[in-house]
Amino acid sequence: METLLSASGLAPCERIRFASLCRRQGLRPERFLVMVDVLGHPGSGGGRRTVRVLHAHACRRYPLDALGRWLEAFEADLRAGHFHFWCGANPA
């Protein structure tokens, strides 16, 4: 089961890093919604974050690793320009 949350529904360290990564790539973090798998916990081998672009039918899913990390994969997608196509790069 998944719950739709804004980036403010993330743990504080995730929220801050998520916003910072977006801004470094010229994207506004408020243009995204993050879906959190409520059944997944760090170290459980399950769980994921789904990043959805507002006003678009576009999303990417990121499984949590054994330590609950997912932002490294999100950052790689940002650097590859994956979200720029959907959002347009507007300065934060």
A tleap script that builds the chain and sets N, CA, C and O, in Angstrom:
source leaprc.protein.ff14SB
mol = sequence {
  NMET GLU THR LEU LEU SER ALA SER GLY LEU
  ALA PRO CYS GLU ARG ILE ARG PHE ALA SER
  LEU CYS ARG ARG GLN GLY LEU ARG PRO GLU
  ARG PHE LEU VAL MET VAL ASP VAL LEU GLY
  HIE PRO GLY SER GLY GLY GLY ARG ARG THR
  VAL ARG VAL LEU HIE ALA HIE ALA CYS ARG
  ARG TYR PRO LEU ASP ALA LEU GLY ARG TRP
  LEU GLU ALA PHE GLU ALA ASP LEU ARG ALA
  GLY HIE PHE HIE PHE TRP CYS GLY ALA ASN
  PRO CALA
}
set mol.1.N position { 0.850 -1.186 0.000 }
set mol.1.CA position { 0.000 0.000 0.000 }
set mol.1.C position { 0.887 1.237 0.000 }
set mol.1.O position { 1.906 1.278 0.689 }
set mol.2.N position { 0.505 2.221 -0.757 }
set mol.2.CA position { 1.283 3.448 -0.835 }
set mol.2.C position { 0.439 4.621 -0.359 }
set mol.2.O position { -0.784 4.617 -0.493 }
set mol.3.N position { 1.094 5.604 0.187 }
set mol.3.CA position { 0.439 6.821 0.623 }
set mol.3.C position { 1.053 7.979 -0.132 }
set mol.3.O position { 2.275 8.079 -0.237 }
set mol.4.N position { 0.219 8.851 -0.656 }
set mol.4.CA position { 0.709 10.013 -1.390 }
set mol.4.C position { 1.091 11.097 -0.392 }
set mol.4.O position { 0.276 11.515 0.430 }
set mol.5.N position { 2.311 11.535 -0.472 }
set mol.5.CA position { 2.822 12.564 0.433 }
set mol.5.C position { 3.608 13.577 -0.363 }
set mol.5.O position { 4.197 13.255 -1.395 }
set mol.6.N position { 3.613 14.793 0.116 }
set mol.6.CA position { 4.521 15.769 -0.472 }
set mol.6.C position { 5.906 15.488 0.084 }
set mol.6.O position { 6.073 14.643 0.963 }
set mol.7.N position { 6.893 16.199 -0.432 }
set mol.7.CA position { 8.255 15.996 0.064 }
set mol.7.C position { 8.339 16.260 1.563 }
set mol.7.O position { 9.259 15.771 2.218 }
set mol.8.N position { 7.395 17.027 2.124 }
set mol.8.CA position { 7.418 17.277 3.564 }
set mol.8.C position { 7.064 16.029 4.357 }
set mol.8.O position { 7.298 15.993 5.565 }
set mol.9.N position { 6.495 14.979 3.704 }
set mol.9.CA position { 6.193 13.727 4.371 }
set mol.9.C position { 7.404 12.832 4.523 }
set mol.9.O position { 7.323 11.792 5.176 }
set mol.10.N position { 8.515 13.210 3.938 }
set mol.10.CA position { 9.753 12.453 4.058 }
set mol.10.C position { 10.407 12.743 5.395 }
set mol.10.O position { 10.068 13.710 6.076 }
set mol.11.N position { 11.344 11.895 5.755 }
set mol.11.CA position { 12.164 12.182 6.934 }
set mol.11.C position { 12.886 13.505 6.674 }
set mol.11.O position { 13.195 13.821 5.525 }
set mol.12.N position { 13.156 14.278 7.722 }
set mol.12.CA position { 13.792 15.593 7.519 }
set mol.12.C position { 15.061 15.540 6.671 }
set mol.12.O position { 15.260 16.401 5.813 }
set mol.13.N position { 15.922 14.548 6.893 }
set mol.13.CA position { 17.155 14.474 6.106 }
set mol.13.C position { 16.862 14.170 4.639 }
set mol.13.O position { 17.554 14.679 3.757 }
set mol.14.N position { 15.846 13.348 4.362 }
set mol.14.CA position { 15.450 13.067 2.980 }
set mol.14.C position { 14.880 14.316 2.318 }
set mol.14.O position { 15.221 14.633 1.178 }
set mol.15.N position { 14.011 15.023 3.035 }
set mol.15.CA position { 13.360 16.223 2.493 }
set mol.15.C position { 14.382 17.287 2.111 }
set mol.15.O position { 14.296 17.885 1.039 }
set mol.16.N position { 15.342 17.516 2.989 }
set mol.16.CA position { 16.367 18.535 2.741 }
set mol.16.C position { 17.235 18.140 1.554 }
set mol.16.O position { 17.512 18.964 0.682 }
set mol.17.N position { 17.661 16.890 1.518 }
set mol.17.CA position { 18.515 16.451 0.403 }
set mol.17.C position { 17.738 16.429 -0.904 }
set mol.17.O position { 18.276 16.812 -1.943 }
set mol.18.N position { 16.479 15.988 -0.873 }
set mol.18.CA position { 15.636 15.969 -2.064 }
set mol.18.C position { 15.524 17.379 -2.651 }
set mol.18.O position { 15.722 17.573 -3.850 }
set mol.19.N position { 15.206 18.357 -1.804 }
set mol.19.CA position { 15.064 19.744 -2.257 }
set mol.19.C position { 16.381 20.282 -2.800 }
set mol.19.O position { 16.400 20.964 -3.824 }
set mol.20.N position { 17.470 19.982 -2.126 }
set mol.20.CA position { 18.786 20.451 -2.561 }
set mol.20.C position { 19.161 19.869 -3.922 }
set mol.20.O position { 19.664 20.580 -4.791 }
set mol.21.N position { 18.912 18.570 -4.101 }
set mol.21.CA position { 19.224 17.936 -5.388 }
set mol.21.C position { 18.404 18.549 -6.519 }
set mol.21.O position { 18.929 18.801 -7.604 }
set mol.22.N position { 17.135 18.787 -6.268 }
set mol.22.CA position { 16.289 19.407 -7.292 }
set mol.22.C position { 16.807 20.789 -7.660 }
set mol.22.O position { 16.963 21.103 -8.840 }
set mol.23.N position { 17.074 21.610 -6.658 }
set mol.23.CA position { 17.516 22.990 -6.909 }
set mol.23.C position { 18.843 23.038 -7.642 }
set mol.23.O position { 19.043 23.900 -8.499 }
set mol.24.N position { 19.757 22.124 -7.321 }
set mol.24.CA position { 21.045 22.097 -8.017 }
set mol.24.C position { 20.887 21.837 -9.507 }
set mol.24.O position { 21.729 22.240 -10.310 }
set mol.25.N position { 19.805 21.164 -9.869 }
set mol.25.CA position { 19.551 20.871 -11.281 }
set mol.25.C position { 18.592 21.873 -11.915 }
set mol.25.O position { 18.165 21.690 -13.055 }
set mol.26.N position { 18.250 22.939 -11.176 }
set mol.26.CA position { 17.382 23.978 -11.709 }
set mol.26.C position { 15.908 23.628 -11.674 }
set mol.26.O position { 15.113 24.224 -12.401 }
set mol.27.N position { 15.531 22.666 -10.838 }
set mol.27.CA position { 14.134 22.254 -10.723 }
set mol.27.C position { 13.577 22.641 -9.361 }
set mol.27.O position { 14.318 22.715 -8.381 }
set mol.28.N position { 12.294 22.884 -9.302 }
set mol.28.CA position { 11.637 23.253 -8.051 }
set mol.28.C position { 11.100 22.004 -7.365 }
set mol.28.O position { 10.313 21.264 -7.956 }
set mol.29.N position { 11.513 21.763 -6.132 }
set mol.29.CA position { 11.055 20.553 -5.435 }
set mol.29.C position { 9.540 20.515 -5.246 }
set mol.29.O position { 8.961 19.433 -5.155 }
set mol.30.N position { 8.897 21.666 -5.186 }
set mol.30.CA position { 7.439 21.681 -5.002 }
set mol.30.C position { 6.686 21.220 -6.247 }
set mol.30.O position { 5.466 21.062 -6.203 }
set mol.31.N position { 7.385 21.005 -7.341 }
set mol.31.CA position { 6.761 20.462 -8.556 }
set mol.31.C position { 6.657 18.935 -8.525 }
set mol.31.O position { 6.160 18.317 -9.467 }
set mol.32.N position { 7.124 18.348 -7.449 }
set mol.32.CA position { 7.134 16.895 -7.324 }
set mol.32.C position { 6.258 16.449 -6.155 }
set mol.32.O position { 6.086 17.170 -5.173 }
set mol.33.N position { 5.718 15.262 -6.285 }
set mol.33.CA position { 5.097 14.553 -5.168 }
set mol.33.C position { 5.914 13.289 -4.965 }
set mol.33.O position { 6.418 12.703 -5.923 }
set mol.34.N position { 6.040 12.874 -3.719 }
set mol.34.CA position { 6.766 11.647 -3.423 }
set mol.34.C position { 5.788 10.678 -2.775 }
set mol.34.O position { 5.149 10.996 -1.772 }
set mol.35.N position { 5.682 9.503 -3.357 }
set mol.35.CA position { 4.838 8.462 -2.789 }
set mol.35.C position { 5.740 7.554 -1.970 }
set mol.35.O position { 6.768 7.076 -2.450 }
set mol.36.N position { 5.340 7.326 -0.731 }
set mol.36.CA position { 6.131 6.520 0.185 }
set mol.36.C position { 5.412 5.197 0.412 }
set mol.36.O position { 4.243 5.185 0.799 }
set mol.37.N position { 6.092 4.096 0.179 }
set mol.37.CA position { 5.545 2.780 0.462 }
set mol.37.C position { 5.507 2.625 1.980 }
set mol.37.O position { 6.552 2.497 2.617 }
set mol.38.N position { 4.325 2.636 2.555 }
set mol.38.CA position { 4.202 2.618 4.013 }
set mol.38.C position { 4.591 1.277 4.615 }
set mol.38.O position { 4.800 1.187 5.824 }
set mol.39.N position { 4.691 0.239 3.804 }
set mol.39.CA position { 5.082 -1.074 4.318 }
set mol.39.C position { 6.581 -1.272 4.340 }
set mol.39.O position { 7.071 -2.210 4.969 }
set mol.40.N position { 7.309 -0.418 3.675 }
set mol.40.CA position { 8.755 -0.579 3.604 }
set mol.40.C position { 9.467 0.172 4.712 }
set mol.40.O position { 9.109 1.305 5.036 }
set mol.41.N position { 10.460 -0.451 5.284 }
set mol.41.CA position { 11.301 0.206 6.291 }
set mol.41.C position { 12.755 -0.052 5.917 }
set mol.41.O position { 13.078 -1.063 5.294 }
set mol.42.N position { 13.626 0.873 6.304 }
set mol.42.CA position { 15.043 0.645 6.022 }
set mol.42.C position { 15.490 -0.702 6.576 }
set mol.42.O position { 15.146 -1.062 7.702 }
set mol.43.N position { 16.243 -1.429 5.796 }
set mol.43.CA position { 16.770 -2.713 6.228 }
set mol.43.C position { 15.819 -3.875 6.038 }
set mol.43.O position { 16.206 -5.021 6.266 }
set mol.44.N position { 14.584 -3.618 5.625 }
set mol.44.CA position { 13.609 -4.704 5.487 }
set mol.44.C position { 13.717 -5.399 4.142 }
set mol.44.O position { 13.111 -6.452 3.940 }
set mol.45.N position { 14.475 -4.828 3.226 }
set mol.45.CA position { 14.574 -5.387 1.895 }
set mol.45.C position { 13.409 -4.983 1.017 }
set mol.45.O position { 13.347 -5.379 -0.147 }
set mol.46.N position { 12.483 -4.198 1.553 }
set mol.46.CA position { 11.338 -3.736 0.785 }
set mol.46.C position { 11.230 -2.240 0.880 }
set mol.46.O position { 12.107 -1.567 1.420 }
set mol.47.N position { 10.164 -1.737 0.358 }
set mol.47.CA position { 9.931 -0.305 0.412 }
set mol.47.C position { 10.496 0.404 -0.788 }
set mol.47.O position { 11.447 -0.047 -1.425 }
set mol.48.N position { 9.875 1.539 -1.077 }
set mol.48.CA position { 10.339 2.346 -2.194 }
set mol.48.C position { 9.778 3.750 -2.078 }
set mol.48.O position { 8.868 4.020 -1.294 }
set mol.49.N position { 10.342 4.630 -2.877 }
set mol.49.CA position { 9.835 5.977 -3.053 }
set mol.49.C position { 9.480 6.114 -4.530 }
set mol.49.O position { 10.236 5.681 -5.400 }
set mol.50.N position { 8.342 6.711 -4.802 }
set mol.50.CA position { 7.959 7.005 -6.170 }
set mol.50.C position { 7.898 8.514 -6.300 }
set mol.50.O position { 7.154 9.174 -5.574 }
set mol.51.N position { 8.667 9.055 -7.210 }
set mol.51.CA position { 8.710 10.494 -7.445 }
set mol.51.C position { 7.822 10.767 -8.651 }
set mol.51.O position { 8.053 10.234 -9.736 }
set mol.52.N position { 6.811 11.596 -8.453 }
set mol.52.CA position { 5.860 11.933 -9.511 }
set mol.52.C position { 5.928 13.432 -9.781 }
set mol.52.O position { 5.978 14.245 -8.858 }
set mol.53.N position { 5.929 13.773 -11.047 }
set mol.53.CA position { 5.944 15.174 -11.460 }
set mol.53.C position { 4.503 15.677 -11.452 }
set mol.53.O position { 3.625 15.057 -12.051 }
set mol.54.N position { 4.256 16.793 -10.778 }
set mol.54.CA position { 2.919 17.377 -10.764 }
set mol.54.C position { 2.502 17.762 -12.178 }
set mol.54.O position { 3.333 18.189 -12.980 }
set mol.55.N position { 1.256 17.617 -12.475 }
set mol.55.CA position { 0.674 18.005 -13.763 }
set mol.55.C position { 1.276 17.237 -14.935 }
set mol.55.O position { 1.269 17.725 -16.066 }
set mol.56.N position { 1.793 16.051 -14.676 }
set mol.56.CA position { 2.320 15.203 -15.745 }
set mol.56.C position { 2.037 13.751 -15.367 }
set mol.56.O position { 1.857 13.429 -14.193 }
set mol.57.N position { 2.001 12.925 -16.325 }
set mol.57.CA position { 1.806 11.500 -16.074 }
set mol.57.C position { 3.156 10.808 -16.102 }
set mol.57.O position { 3.364 9.850 -16.847 }
set mol.58.N position { 4.044 11.291 -15.305 }
set mol.58.CA position { 5.403 10.784 -15.314 }
set mol.58.C position { 5.847 10.476 -13.892 }
set mol.58.O position { 5.617 11.263 -12.974 }
set mol.59.N position { 6.476 9.340 -13.722 }
set mol.59.CA position { 7.011 9.015 -12.412 }
set mol.59.C position { 8.185 8.061 -12.565 }
set mol.59.O position { 8.368 7.427 -13.604 }
set mol.60.N position { 8.961 7.977 -11.517 }
set mol.60.CA position { 10.070 7.035 -11.418 }
set mol.60.C position { 9.986 6.405 -10.035 }
set mol.60.O position { 9.660 7.077 -9.057 }
set mol.61.N position { 10.284 5.106 -9.959 }
set mol.61.CA position { 10.264 4.402 -8.676 }
set mol.61.C position { 11.692 4.068 -8.261 }
set mol.61.O position { 12.529 3.678 -9.075 }
set mol.62.N position { 11.937 4.237 -6.964 }
set mol.62.CA position { 13.265 3.996 -6.410 }
set mol.62.C position { 13.145 3.055 -5.216 }
set mol.62.O position { 12.589 3.442 -4.188 }
set mol.63.N position { 13.652 1.833 -5.327 }
set mol.63.CA position { 13.625 0.935 -4.172 }
set mol.63.C position { 14.595 1.425 -3.106 }
set mol.63.O position { 15.646 1.986 -3.413 }
set mol.64.N position { 14.226 1.205 -1.859 }
set mol.64.CA position { 15.126 1.524 -0.757 }
set mol.64.C position { 16.190 0.434 -0.693 }
set mol.64.O position { 15.881 -0.748 -0.846 }
set mol.65.N position { 17.427 0.825 -0.470 }
set mol.65.CA position { 18.453 -0.193 -0.278 }
set mol.65.C position { 18.417 -0.672 1.169 }
set mol.65.O position { 17.534 -0.277 1.929 }
set mol.66.N position { 19.348 -1.501 1.549 }
set mol.66.CA position { 19.353 -2.087 2.896 }
set mol.66.C position { 19.443 -1.035 4.005 }
set mol.66.O position { 19.054 -1.295 5.144 }
set mol.67.N position { 19.955 0.149 3.671 }
set mol.67.CA position { 20.070 1.228 4.657 }
set mol.67.C position { 18.979 2.280 4.490 }
set mol.67.O position { 19.009 3.321 5.146 }
set mol.68.N position { 18.020 2.010 3.616 }
set mol.68.CA position { 16.920 2.948 3.417 }
set mol.68.C position { 17.233 4.085 2.464 }
set mol.68.O position { 16.506 5.077 2.421 }
set mol.69.N position { 18.314 3.952 1.694 }
set mol.69.CA position { 18.722 5.024 0.779 }
set mol.69.C position { 18.066 4.849 -0.587 }
set mol.69.O position { 17.870 3.731 -1.064 }
set mol.70.N position { 17.735 5.970 -1.197 }
set mol.70.CA position { 17.184 5.980 -2.551 }
set mol.70.C position { 17.586 7.227 -3.320 }
set mol.70.O position { 17.479 7.266 -4.546 }
set mol.71.N position { 18.045 8.242 -2.608 }
set mol.71.CA position { 18.330 9.529 -3.227 }
set mol.71.C position { 19.514 9.492 -4.198 }
set mol.71.O position { 19.605 10.344 -5.082 }
set mol.72.N position { 20.420 8.520 -4.048 }
set mol.72.CA position { 21.532 8.415 -4.986 }
set mol.72.C position { 21.012 8.091 -6.389 }
set mol.72.O position { 21.486 8.650 -7.378 }
set mol.73.N position { 20.039 7.189 -6.465 }
set mol.73.CA position { 19.452 6.839 -7.767 }
set mol.73.C position { 18.648 8.013 -8.330 }
set mol.73.O position { 18.677 8.261 -9.536 }
set mol.74.N position { 17.931 8.736 -7.462 }
set mol.74.CA position { 17.185 9.919 -7.894 }
set mol.74.C position { 18.154 10.971 -8.445 }
set mol.74.O position { 17.888 11.583 -9.480 }
set mol.75.N position { 19.268 11.176 -7.755 }
set mol.75.CA position { 20.270 12.143 -8.214 }
set mol.75.C position { 20.837 11.751 -9.574 }
set mol.75.O position { 21.048 12.612 -10.429 }
set mol.76.N position { 21.083 10.469 -9.780 }
set mol.76.CA position { 21.600 10.016 -11.085 }
set mol.76.C position { 20.590 10.328 -12.195 }
set mol.76.O position { 20.980 10.736 -13.289 }
set mol.77.N position { 19.298 10.139 -11.919 }
set mol.77.CA position { 18.277 10.477 -12.916 }
set mol.77.C position { 18.229 11.977 -13.177 }
set mol.77.O position { 18.066 12.404 -14.321 }
set mol.78.N position { 18.370 12.781 -12.122 }
set mol.78.CA position { 18.401 14.233 -12.319 }
set mol.78.C position { 19.578 14.639 -13.205 }
set mol.78.O position { 19.426 15.427 -14.139 }
set mol.79.N position { 20.747 14.091 -12.897 }
set mol.79.CA position { 21.947 14.437 -13.680 }
set mol.79.C position { 21.825 13.996 -15.128 }
set mol.79.O position { 22.389 14.623 -16.025 }
set mol.80.N position { 21.088 12.918 -15.353 }
set mol.80.CA position { 20.887 12.426 -16.718 }
set mol.80.C position { 19.825 13.236 -17.457 }
set mol.80.O position { 19.603 13.033 -18.651 }
set mol.81.N position { 19.165 14.159 -16.741 }
set mol.81.CA position { 18.166 15.013 -17.366 }
set mol.81.C position { 16.785 14.386 -17.453 }
set mol.81.O position { 15.910 14.898 -18.152 }
set mol.82.N position { 16.588 13.289 -16.753 }
set mol.82.CA position { 15.327 12.568 -16.855 }
set mol.82.C position { 14.121 13.442 -16.512 }
set mol.82.O position { 13.130 13.421 -17.242 }
set mol.83.N position { 14.178 14.199 -15.435 }
set mol.83.CA position { 13.039 15.011 -15.002 }
set mol.83.C position { 12.958 16.350 -15.716 }
set mol.83.O position { 11.902 16.983 -15.701 }
set mol.84.N position { 14.029 16.796 -16.335 }
set mol.84.CA position { 13.996 18.068 -17.058 }
set mol.84.C position { 13.008 18.019 -18.216 }
set mol.84.O position { 12.362 19.018 -18.532 }
set mol.85.N position { 12.895 16.864 -18.842 }
set mol.85.CA position { 11.976 16.690 -19.960 }
set mol.85.C position { 10.537 16.956 -19.526 }
set mol.85.O position { 9.772 17.579 -20.263 }
set mol.86.N position { 10.163 16.487 -18.332 }
set mol.86.CA position { 8.793 16.616 -17.859 }
set mol.86.C position { 8.511 17.947 -17.184 }
set mol.86.O position { 7.404 18.475 -17.286 }
set mol.87.N position { 9.507 18.492 -16.495 }
set mol.87.CA position { 9.264 19.690 -15.672 }
set mol.87.C position { 9.684 20.976 -16.358 }
set mol.87.O position { 9.122 22.036 -16.082 }
set mol.88.N position { 10.635 20.900 -17.222 }
set mol.88.CA position { 11.252 22.131 -17.703 }
set mol.88.C position { 12.205 22.617 -16.616 }
set mol.88.O position { 11.870 22.555 -15.433 }
set mol.89.N position { 13.330 23.077 -16.979 }
set mol.89.CA position { 14.308 23.533 -15.994 }
set mol.89.C position { 14.088 24.995 -15.702 }
set mol.89.O position { 14.535 25.864 -16.450 }
set mol.90.N position { 13.398 25.265 -14.614 }
set mol.90.CA position { 13.187 26.643 -14.166 }
set mol.90.C position { 13.988 26.845 -12.897 }
set mol.90.O position { 13.947 25.994 -12.009 }
set mol.91.N position { 14.695 27.917 -12.786 }
set mol.91.CA position { 15.491 28.158 -11.586 }
set mol.91.C position { 14.621 28.131 -10.347 }
set mol.91.O position { 13.509 28.658 -10.325 }
set mol.92.N position { 15.152 27.510 -9.331 }
set mol.92.CA position { 14.425 27.398 -8.055 }
set mol.92.C position { 14.410 28.727 -7.331 }
set mol.92.O position { 13.846 28.831 -6.242 }
savepdb mol mol.pdb
quit
